[in-house]
Amino acid sequence: QVQLVESGGGAVQPGGSLRLSCAASGSIYSINNMGWYRQYPGKQRDLVAAIITGGSTSYADSVKGRFTISRDSAKNTVHLQMNNLKREDTAVYYCAADPFFPIKSGSYPAYWGQGTQVTVSS
């Protein structure tokens, strides 16, 4: 029903920056809750950042002060600005959305993107 399309992934050196974008489209016109997860090989997907109705945001401790999540409500698009990237940020990043429930640790959003690779190395 809903398609999430991610863009902006790639490879950067430590200390560099990337900006991920996720655009939602399909049968739902407004997605109130969106977020970003990341997954290391062989591990579960961990919540990195989330934004809910009203603009409230939350971040994993490992990215606080470095990552910023924002939303363009008119376009049902969420962004993740990643600054001062570190090697441990290397992972597949997934966009997620839910029309009703806030995204938080332990939740399972209704919709997922296909994932985009972020690689941080010298």
PDB file of C-alpha atoms in Angstrom, residues 30-34 50-57 71 73 98-103:
ATOM      1  CA  SER A  30      -0.045  11.409   5.455  1.00  0.00           C
ATOM      2  CA  ILE A  31       2.458   9.490   7.558  1.00  0.00           C
ATOM      3  CA  ASN A  32       2.716  11.009  11.013  1.00  0.00           C
ATOM      4  CA  ASN A  33       5.474   8.848  12.439  1.00  0.00           C
ATOM      5  CA  MET A  34       8.715   8.167  10.637  1.00  0.00           C
ATOM      6  CA  ALA A  50      12.457   8.991  15.088  1.00  0.00           C
ATOM      7  CA  ILE A  51      10.076  11.878  14.567  1.00  0.00           C
ATOM      8  CA  ILE A  52       6.386  11.977  15.433  1.00  0.00           C
ATOM      9  CA  THR A  53       3.391  14.246  14.957  1.00  0.00           C
ATOM     10  CA  GLY A  54       4.241  17.704  16.211  1.00  0.00           C
ATOM     11  CA  GLY A  55       7.910  17.359  15.420  1.00  0.00           C
ATOM     12  CA  SER A  56       9.158  15.687  18.586  1.00  0.00           C
ATOM     13  CA  THR A  57      12.337  13.741  17.944  1.00  0.00           C
ATOM     14  CA  ARG A  71      10.419  15.954   8.086  1.00  0.00           C
ATOM     15  CA  SER A  73       5.135  16.927   5.918  1.00  0.00           C
ATOM     16  CA  ASP A  98       3.621   4.219  10.718  1.00  0.00           C
ATOM     17  CA  PRO A  99       0.368   6.155  10.318  1.00  0.00           C
ATOM     18  CA  PHE A 100      -0.811   5.655  13.911  1.00  0.00           C
ATOM     19  CA  PHE A 101       1.865   4.605  16.361  1.00  0.00           C
ATOM     20  CA  PRO A 102       4.955   6.503  17.477  1.00  0.00           C
ATOM     21  CA  ILE A 103       8.176   4.807  16.508  1.00  0.00           C
TER      22      ILE A 103
END
